[in-house]
mmCIF file of C-alpha atoms in Angstrom:
data_model
loop_
_atom_site.group_PDB
_atom_site.id
_atom_site.type_symbol
_atom_site.label_atom_id
_atom_site.label_comp_id
_atom_site.label_asym_id
_atom_site.label_seq_id
_atom_site.Cartn_x
_atom_site.Cartn_y
_atom_site.Cartn_z
ATOM 1 C CA MET A 1 12.918 -33.569 -47.621
ATOM 2 C CA GLN A 2 10.434 -32.293 -44.783
ATOM 3 C CA LEU A 3 11.798 -33.092 -41.391
ATOM 4 C CA GLN A 4 9.477 -32.485 -38.420
ATOM 5 C CA HIS A 5 9.467 -31.531 -34.122
ATOM 6 C CA LEU A 6 7.847 -34.258 -32.575
ATOM 7 C CA ASN A 7 5.531 -33.713 -29.420
ATOM 8 C CA GLY A 8 4.714 -35.711 -26.291
ATOM 9 C CA LEU A 9 5.500 -38.199 -24.734
ATOM 10 C CA ILE A 10 7.198 -41.488 -27.229
ATOM 11 C CA ALA A 11 7.801 -45.070 -25.498
ATOM 12 C CA ALA A 12 11.141 -47.099 -25.236
ATOM 13 C CA PRO A 13 9.201 -50.582 -25.919
ATOM 14 C CA PHE A 14 10.569 -53.748 -24.299
ATOM 15 C CA THR A 15 11.184 -56.336 -26.814
ATOM 16 C CA PRO A 16 8.468 -59.218 -25.442
ATOM 17 C CA MET A 17 10.006 -62.555 -24.716
ATOM 18 C CA ASN A 18 8.829 -66.001 -23.949
ATOM 19 C CA PRO A 19 10.103 -68.293 -20.722
ATOM 20 C CA ASP A 20 12.670 -69.508 -23.370
ATOM 21 C CA GLY A 21 14.330 -66.135 -24.435
ATOM 22 C CA THR A 22 12.995 -66.537 -28.185
ATOM 23 C CA LEU A 23 10.384 -63.192 -29.482
ATOM 24 C CA ASN A 24 7.067 -62.918 -28.232
ATOM 25 C CA LEU A 25 5.747 -60.875 -30.649
ATOM 26 C CA SER A 26 2.220 -61.802 -30.458
ATOM 27 C CA ILE A 27 1.677 -59.290 -27.742
ATOM 28 C CA ILE A 28 2.978 -56.276 -29.734
ATOM 29 C CA PRO A 29 -0.761 -55.490 -31.453
ATOM 30 C CA GLN A 30 -1.695 -55.760 -27.168
ATOM 31 C CA TYR A 31 1.654 -53.025 -26.245
ATOM 32 C CA TYR A 32 0.657 -50.525 -29.343
ATOM 33 C CA ALA A 33 -2.868 -50.206 -28.139
ATOM 34 C CA LEU A 34 -1.126 -49.363 -24.801
ATOM 35 C CA LEU A 35 0.332 -46.984 -25.338
ATOM 36 C CA LYS A 36 -2.034 -45.165 -27.741
ATOM 37 C CA GLU A 37 -4.940 -45.488 -24.462
ATOM 38 C CA ASN A 38 -2.023 -44.022 -22.720
ATOM 39 C CA GLY A 39 -1.546 -40.609 -24.167
ATOM 40 C CA VAL A 40 2.018 -42.131 -25.546
ATOM 41 C CA THR A 41 2.297 -40.698 -29.400
ATOM 42 C CA GLY A 42 5.154 -43.353 -30.711
ATOM 43 C CA ALA A 43 7.654 -45.641 -30.046
ATOM 44 C CA PHE A 44 11.426 -45.969 -30.618
ATOM 45 C CA ILE A 45 12.058 -49.875 -30.499
ATOM 46 C CA CYS A 46 15.379 -51.537 -30.496
ATOM 47 C CA GLY A 47 16.991 -48.923 -28.143
ATOM 48 C CA SER A 48 18.293 -49.896 -25.116
ATOM 49 C CA THR A 49 15.272 -50.514 -23.132
ATOM 50 C CA GLY A 50 14.072 -52.554 -26.030
ATOM 51 C CA GLU A 51 17.371 -54.825 -26.176
ATOM 52 C CA GLY A 52 19.454 -53.742 -29.504
ATOM 53 C CA VAL A 53 22.202 -54.477 -28.622
ATOM 54 C CA SER A 54 21.267 -58.240 -27.563
ATOM 55 C CA LEU A 55 19.214 -58.911 -30.605
ATOM 56 C CA SER A 56 19.996 -61.008 -33.671
ATOM 57 C CA VAL A 57 19.894 -58.573 -36.994
ATOM 58 C CA ALA A 58 16.990 -61.161 -37.790
ATOM 59 C CA GLU A 59 15.125 -60.534 -34.582
ATOM 60 C CA LYS A 60 15.710 -56.308 -35.360
ATOM 61 C CA LYS A 61 14.104 -56.754 -38.570
ATOM 62 C CA ALA A 62 11.299 -59.024 -37.412
ATOM 63 C CA VAL A 63 10.302 -56.445 -33.702
ATOM 64 C CA ALA A 64 10.422 -54.095 -36.665
ATOM 65 C CA GLU A 65 8.204 -55.668 -38.934
ATOM 66 C CA ALA A 66 5.799 -56.982 -35.794
ATOM 67 C CA TRP A 67 5.413 -53.281 -34.536
ATOM 68 C CA SER A 68 4.758 -51.833 -38.474
ATOM 69 C CA THR A 69 1.778 -54.104 -38.804
ATOM 70 C CA ALA A 70 0.657 -53.787 -35.292
ATOM 71 C CA VAL A 71 0.555 -49.716 -35.963
ATOM 72 C CA GLY A 72 -0.668 -49.987 -39.427
ATOM 73 C CA SER A 73 -2.133 -47.078 -41.304
ATOM 74 C CA ASP A 74 -1.843 -44.655 -37.544
ATOM 75 C CA ALA A 75 -0.019 -42.184 -39.326
ATOM 76 C CA GLY A 76 0.117 -40.102 -35.949
ATOM 77 C CA PHE A 77 2.115 -42.728 -34.035
ATOM 78 C CA LYS A 78 5.367 -43.132 -34.347
ATOM 79 C CA VAL A 79 7.894 -45.601 -34.615
ATOM 80 C CA MET A 80 11.520 -45.375 -35.344
ATOM 81 C CA THR A 81 14.259 -47.889 -34.366
ATOM 82 C CA LEU A 82 17.649 -48.107 -32.690
ATOM 83 C CA VAL A 83 19.867 -49.302 -36.207
ATOM 84 C CA GLY A 84 22.966 -49.003 -34.139
ATOM 85 C CA GLY A 85 25.446 -51.510 -32.624
ATOM 86 C CA THR A 86 29.418 -52.330 -33.577
ATOM 87 C CA SER A 87 29.075 -52.581 -37.014
ATOM 88 C CA VAL A 88 27.982 -50.257 -39.297
ATOM 89 C CA ALA A 89 27.350 -52.516 -42.677
ATOM 90 C CA GLU A 90 24.455 -53.758 -40.347
ATOM 91 C CA SER A 91 23.070 -50.327 -39.182
ATOM 92 C CA THR A 92 22.676 -50.231 -43.129
ATOM 93 C CA GLU A 93 21.223 -53.190 -43.345
ATOM 94 C CA LEU A 94 18.726 -52.091 -40.831
ATOM 95 C CA ALA A 95 18.165 -48.639 -41.759
ATOM 96 C CA LYS A 96 17.173 -50.324 -45.750
ATOM 97 C CA HIS A 97 14.972 -52.409 -43.898
ATOM 98 C CA ALA A 98 13.343 -49.818 -41.136
ATOM 99 C CA ALA A 99 12.383 -47.481 -44.871
ATOM 100 C CA ASP A 100 11.126 -51.290 -46.942
ATOM 101 C CA CYS A 101 8.848 -51.597 -43.758
ATOM 102 C CA GLY A 102 7.281 -48.293 -43.624
ATOM 103 C CA LEU A 103 8.414 -47.425 -40.034
ATOM 104 C CA TYR A 104 8.710 -43.282 -39.590
ATOM 105 C CA GLY A 105 12.365 -42.574 -38.687
ATOM 106 C CA VAL A 106 15.940 -44.514 -37.864
ATOM 107 C CA ALA A 107 18.181 -43.866 -35.357
ATOM 108 C CA PHE A 108 22.001 -44.286 -34.633
ATOM 109 C CA THR A 109 24.021 -44.713 -31.395
ATOM 110 C CA ALA A 110 27.829 -44.094 -31.953
ATOM 111 C CA PRO A 111 29.667 -47.740 -32.115
ATOM 112 C CA PHE A 112 31.090 -48.775 -29.003
ATOM 113 C CA TYR A 113 34.260 -51.282 -29.606
ATOM 114 C CA PHE A 114 36.258 -49.184 -31.877
ATOM 115 C CA LYS A 115 34.772 -45.908 -30.623
ATOM 116 C CA PRO A 116 35.081 -43.012 -33.483
ATOM 117 C CA ALA A 117 37.878 -40.970 -33.164
ATOM 118 C CA SER A 118 36.422 -37.969 -33.474
ATOM 119 C CA VAL A 119 33.406 -36.239 -33.520
ATOM 120 C CA ASP A 120 33.986 -35.415 -37.506
ATOM 121 C CA ALA A 121 34.787 -39.426 -37.465
ATOM 122 C CA LEU A 122 31.471 -40.083 -36.254
ATOM 123 C CA ALA A 123 29.579 -37.585 -38.283
ATOM 124 C CA GLU A 124 30.730 -39.254 -41.616
ATOM 125 C CA THR A 125 29.464 -42.444 -39.625
ATOM 126 C CA CYS A 126 25.914 -40.904 -39.396
ATOM 127 C CA ALA A 127 26.357 -39.956 -42.884
ATOM 128 C CA GLN A 128 26.821 -43.280 -43.937
ATOM 129 C CA VAL A 129 23.389 -45.255 -42.255
ATOM 130 C CA ALA A 130 21.267 -42.405 -43.066
ATOM 131 C CA ALA A 131 22.375 -42.381 -46.823
ATOM 132 C CA ALA A 132 20.346 -46.108 -46.286
ATOM 133 C CA ALA A 133 17.688 -44.388 -45.761
ATOM 134 C CA PRO A 134 17.342 -41.449 -47.583
ATOM 135 C CA HIS A 135 13.829 -40.764 -47.016
ATOM 136 C CA LEU A 136 13.345 -41.485 -43.343
ATOM 137 C CA PRO A 137 13.972 -38.691 -41.054
ATOM 138 C CA PHE A 138 17.066 -39.743 -39.020
ATOM 139 C CA TYR A 139 18.541 -39.511 -35.080
ATOM 140 C CA TYR A 140 21.136 -39.598 -33.216
ATOM 141 C CA TYR A 141 21.021 -41.473 -29.818
ATOM 142 C CA HIS A 142 23.183 -39.169 -27.524
ATOM 143 C CA ILE A 143 23.849 -41.956 -24.066
ATOM 144 C CA PRO A 144 27.387 -41.359 -23.205
ATOM 145 C CA VAL A 145 27.355 -43.440 -20.311
ATOM 146 C CA LEU A 146 26.152 -46.794 -22.625
ATOM 147 C CA THR A 147 28.667 -46.221 -25.433
ATOM 148 C CA GLY A 148 31.908 -43.725 -24.059
ATOM 149 C CA VAL A 149 31.397 -41.717 -26.496
ATOM 150 C CA GLY A 150 30.651 -38.119 -24.947
ATOM 151 C CA TYR A 151 31.408 -35.484 -27.771
ATOM 152 C CA SER A 152 29.789 -32.015 -27.953
ATOM 153 C CA MET A 153 26.282 -32.970 -29.565
ATOM 154 C CA LYS A 154 26.768 -29.445 -30.914
ATOM 155 C CA GLY A 155 29.619 -30.359 -32.072
ATOM 156 C CA LEU A 156 28.048 -32.937 -33.839
ATOM 157 C CA LEU A 157 25.266 -30.992 -35.171
ATOM 158 C CA GLN A 158 28.104 -28.118 -36.637
ATOM 159 C CA ALA A 159 29.914 -31.538 -38.319
ATOM 160 C CA VAL A 160 26.640 -33.158 -39.669
ATOM 161 C CA HIS A 161 25.275 -29.118 -40.849
ATOM 162 C CA GLY A 162 24.595 -29.236 -44.396
ATOM 163 C CA ARG A 163 25.633 -32.492 -44.876
ATOM 164 C CA ILE A 164 22.950 -35.087 -43.829
ATOM 165 C CA PRO A 165 19.692 -34.154 -45.717
ATOM 166 C CA ASN A 166 17.548 -36.739 -43.373
ATOM 167 C CA PHE A 167 19.424 -35.846 -39.950
ATOM 168 C CA ALA A 168 16.230 -35.088 -38.235
ATOM 169 C CA GLY A 169 17.721 -34.250 -34.638
ATOM 170 C CA ILE A 170 19.228 -36.368 -31.458
ATOM 171 C CA LYS A 171 17.286 -37.988 -28.656
ATOM 172 C CA TYR A 172 19.419 -36.716 -26.273
ATOM 173 C CA THR A 173 19.688 -39.207 -22.864
ATOM 174 C CA HIS A 174 23.126 -37.115 -20.839
ATOM 175 C CA GLU A 175 22.781 -34.033 -18.084
ATOM 176 C CA ASP A 176 24.183 -31.807 -19.900
ATOM 177 C CA PHE A 177 21.819 -29.016 -19.986
ATOM 178 C CA MET A 178 24.349 -26.623 -21.415
ATOM 179 C CA ASP A 179 24.701 -28.234 -24.565
ATOM 180 C CA PHE A 180 20.771 -29.374 -24.767
ATOM 181 C CA LEU A 181 20.463 -26.091 -24.739
ATOM 182 C CA SER A 182 22.963 -25.312 -27.080
ATOM 183 C CA CYS A 183 21.900 -27.511 -29.322
ATOM 184 C CA MET A 184 17.596 -26.736 -29.374
ATOM 185 C CA HIS A 185 18.998 -23.168 -30.549
ATOM 186 C CA PHE A 186 21.922 -24.480 -33.264
ATOM 187 C CA ASP A 187 20.498 -22.763 -36.345
ATOM 188 C CA GLY A 188 17.495 -21.142 -35.381
ATOM 189 C CA GLY A 189 16.006 -24.266 -33.930
ATOM 190 C CA ARG A 190 16.133 -26.507 -37.047
ATOM 191 C CA TYR A 191 16.665 -29.806 -35.337
ATOM 192 C CA ASP A 192 14.494 -32.124 -33.226
ATOM 193 C CA MET A 193 15.895 -32.817 -30.098
ATOM 194 C CA LEU A 194 13.893 -35.407 -27.954
ATOM 195 C CA TRP A 195 15.172 -35.557 -24.052
ATOM 196 C CA GLY A 196 15.374 -38.788 -22.822
ATOM 197 C CA ARG A 197 16.010 -38.607 -19.037
ATOM 198 C CA ASP A 198 12.485 -39.216 -17.354
ATOM 199 C CA GLU A 199 14.279 -38.603 -13.636
ATOM 200 C CA ASN A 200 14.930 -34.620 -15.065
ATOM 201 C CA MET A 201 12.119 -33.656 -17.529
ATOM 202 C CA LEU A 202 10.443 -31.213 -15.696
ATOM 203 C CA ALA A 203 14.135 -29.597 -15.961
ATOM 204 C CA ALA A 204 14.309 -30.644 -19.913
ATOM 205 C CA LEU A 205 10.430 -28.628 -19.857
ATOM 206 C CA ALA A 206 12.184 -25.620 -18.756
ATOM 207 C CA LEU A 207 14.473 -25.211 -21.004
ATOM 208 C CA GLY A 208 11.940 -25.882 -23.830
ATOM 209 C CA ALA A 209 11.651 -29.166 -24.929
ATOM 210 C CA LYS A 210 8.846 -30.876 -26.228
ATOM 211 C CA GLY A 211 8.813 -34.380 -27.158
ATOM 212 C CA ALA A 212 10.747 -37.104 -24.894
ATOM 213 C CA VAL A 213 11.347 -40.590 -24.937
ATOM 214 C CA GLY A 214 11.525 -42.818 -21.967
ATOM 215 C CA SER A 215 10.898 -46.469 -20.705
ATOM 216 C CA THR A 216 9.244 -45.452 -18.138
ATOM 217 C CA TYR A 217 6.321 -43.650 -20.494
ATOM 218 C CA ASN A 218 5.435 -47.601 -20.936
ATOM 219 C CA TYR A 219 4.008 -47.636 -17.658
ATOM 220 C CA ALA A 220 3.861 -44.123 -16.433
ATOM 221 C CA ALA A 221 3.097 -42.209 -18.994
ATOM 222 C CA PRO A 222 -0.033 -40.786 -17.160
ATOM 223 C CA LEU A 223 2.367 -39.139 -14.661
ATOM 224 C CA TYR A 224 4.472 -37.528 -17.342
ATOM 225 C CA ILE A 225 0.694 -35.544 -18.633
ATOM 226 C CA ARG A 226 0.051 -34.849 -15.521
ATOM 227 C CA MET A 227 3.183 -33.245 -14.964
ATOM 228 C CA ILE A 228 3.063 -31.569 -18.469
ATOM 229 C CA ASP A 229 0.010 -29.867 -17.780
ATOM 230 C CA ALA A 230 1.225 -28.579 -14.825
ATOM 231 C CA TYR A 231 3.933 -26.914 -16.276
ATOM 232 C CA GLU A 232 2.005 -25.571 -18.989
ATOM 233 C CA ALA A 233 -0.987 -24.615 -16.825
ATOM 234 C CA GLY A 234 1.712 -22.610 -14.697
ATOM 235 C CA GLU A 235 1.596 -25.177 -11.535
ATOM 236 C CA MET A 236 5.529 -25.644 -11.271
ATOM 237 C CA GLU A 237 4.601 -26.940 -7.151
ATOM 238 C CA ALA A 238 1.848 -29.466 -8.089
ATOM 239 C CA ALA A 239 4.608 -30.209 -11.545
ATOM 240 C CA ARG A 240 7.442 -30.639 -9.010
ATOM 241 C CA GLN A 241 5.700 -33.174 -7.379
ATOM 242 C CA PHE A 242 5.072 -35.186 -10.291
ATOM 243 C CA GLN A 243 8.421 -35.177 -11.192
ATOM 244 C CA LEU A 244 9.468 -36.421 -7.793
ATOM 245 C CA GLN A 245 6.561 -39.149 -7.486
ATOM 246 C CA SER A 246 9.133 -40.459 -11.137
ATOM 247 C CA ILE A 247 11.910 -40.196 -9.000
ATOM 248 C CA HIS A 248 10.651 -42.590 -6.235
ATOM 249 C CA MET A 249 9.597 -45.194 -8.904
ATOM 250 C CA ILE A 250 12.759 -44.658 -10.856
ATOM 251 C CA GLU A 251 14.705 -45.126 -7.810
ATOM 252 C CA LEU A 252 13.119 -49.254 -7.528
ATOM 253 C CA LEU A 253 14.580 -49.553 -11.133
ATOM 254 C CA GLY A 254 18.210 -49.421 -8.973
ATOM 255 C CA LYS A 255 16.874 -50.881 -5.903
ATOM 256 C CA TYR A 256 15.644 -54.242 -7.876
ATOM 257 C CA GLY A 257 18.869 -54.257 -10.511
ATOM 258 C CA GLY A 258 18.730 -51.839 -13.416
ATOM 259 C CA ILE A 259 17.082 -52.266 -16.572
ATOM 260 C CA ALA A 260 15.329 -55.614 -15.761
ATOM 261 C CA THR A 261 13.690 -53.998 -13.552
ATOM 262 C CA GLY A 262 11.109 -51.985 -16.042
ATOM 263 C CA LYS A 263 9.712 -55.492 -16.954
ATOM 264 C CA ALA A 264 8.733 -56.067 -13.112
ATOM 265 C CA TYR A 265 6.439 -52.969 -13.740
ATOM 266 C CA MET A 266 5.146 -54.231 -16.913
ATOM 267 C CA ARG A 267 3.678 -57.012 -15.390
ATOM 268 C CA LYS A 268 2.176 -55.081 -12.627
ATOM 269 C CA LEU A 269 0.545 -53.256 -15.773
ATOM 270 C CA GLY A 270 -0.544 -57.113 -16.722
ATOM 271 C CA LEU A 271 1.380 -57.542 -19.989
ATOM 272 C CA ASP A 272 3.809 -59.567 -19.680
ATOM 273 C CA CYS A 273 7.400 -59.047 -21.612
ATOM 274 C CA GLY A 274 9.012 -61.936 -20.011
ATOM 275 C CA ALA A 275 12.879 -61.279 -18.917
ATOM 276 C CA PHE A 276 16.229 -59.870 -20.187
ATOM 277 C CA ARG A 277 18.287 -61.905 -22.387
ATOM 278 C CA LEU A 278 22.186 -62.357 -20.517
ATOM 279 C CA PRO A 279 24.501 -60.464 -19.118
ATOM 280 C CA VAL A 280 21.611 -58.351 -17.563
ATOM 281 C CA ARG A 281 20.358 -59.778 -14.879
ATOM 282 C CA ASN A 282 16.258 -60.800 -13.502
ATOM 283 C CA MET A 283 15.284 -60.217 -10.306
ATOM 284 C CA SER A 284 13.840 -63.554 -8.942
ATOM 285 C CA ASP A 285 9.988 -64.662 -7.648
ATOM 286 C CA ALA A 286 11.027 -63.526 -4.133
ATOM 287 C CA GLN A 287 12.311 -60.340 -5.238
ATOM 288 C CA PHE A 288 9.216 -59.736 -7.443
ATOM 289 C CA ASN A 289 7.574 -59.988 -4.207
ATOM 290 C CA LEU A 290 9.366 -57.414 -2.402
ATOM 291 C CA PHE A 291 9.264 -54.913 -5.407
ATOM 292 C CA SER A 292 5.558 -55.754 -6.218
ATOM 293 C CA LYS A 293 4.791 -54.241 -2.279
ATOM 294 C CA GLU A 294 7.088 -51.476 -3.101
ATOM 295 C CA VAL A 295 5.730 -50.362 -6.093
ATOM 296 C CA ASP A 296 1.947 -50.457 -4.234
ATOM 297 C CA GLY A 297 3.018 -48.348 -1.461
ATOM 298 C CA LEU A 298 4.414 -45.713 -3.773
ATOM 299 C CA MET A 299 0.762 -45.885 -4.857
ATOM 300 C CA PHE A 300 1.087 -46.611 -7.989
ATOM 301 C CA GLN A 301 -2.326 -47.389 -9.472
ATOM 302 C CA SER A 302 -3.158 -43.801 -8.931
ATOM 303 C CA TYR A 303 -1.095 -42.907 -12.175
ATOM 304 C CA CYS A 304 0.577 -46.055 -13.861
ATOM 305 C CA SER A 305 -1.426 -46.428 -17.797
ATOM 306 C CA LYS A 306 -4.172 -49.058 -17.727
ATOM 307 C CA MET A 307 -4.499 -51.567 -19.874
ATOM 308 C CA PRO A 308 -7.066 -50.605 -22.693
ATOM 309 C CA VAL A 309 -10.437 -52.450 -22.072
ATOM 310 C CA GLU A 310 -11.867 -54.936 -24.384
ATOM 311 C CA ALA A 311 -14.323 -54.725 -26.860
ATOM 312 C CA ALA A 312 -17.378 -57.024 -25.761
#
């Protein structure tokens, strides 16, 4: 199959929830419109930001179907879903479903309970899941801080090369720039390397990254587009300042509890995605008020994503 390298910002959407913790799929068309309006080129659903590990198989399928319906015939907007977890059987089932409902691609992360004992075992596992959707691009999602599986990704490419025809590339959420650059140049740059750390995207651009997947692109895509434009124009000091704004914004994620804080940023935009499921902790109303004041102090409105104006 003909594999392509993706460019631009691919958001990792939050999975919208109702107050009772059930899925709120009704706002996904509006969510898609928001991303599209702000220059985002795709969505990586059911990942870490999307609480994929906290969703049932049926719920993951429902989320995939909702995004497929919302995007419709927009071939320029790529939707891929994370099918990885602790069960390879469930992963293959979800990969088949992704193909059936017309998604662009699938991603798989290392099983994190019974971990693969070697990079060859990881490659074998990838091969089994990729074969379930042989006509879709298959990405490995490298996030060792959460999976505890930290093999060299150059080693993984060596193990899968010539073995998995639809292996498209890696979503690289780690700080090993040496490994990342080695992967980018493996076999003449064959594989698509998508950067996954928003807070140091500028460094990845310097290494030649063209596509990135991240959670903050949900609510601050214009900031990163300005940074990319400044970098490409050779305006390095401006690019550094945009990255610094990104860092200040991301620092509030840690200050107010971690990953769930991203949904508070979405609430600031006017798209309420609800709360995260347990065991993730959500902020209280009082904490949200404090958070909101700090966000305003960062001049968030000057670079945040804007909700599309509905046609009259």
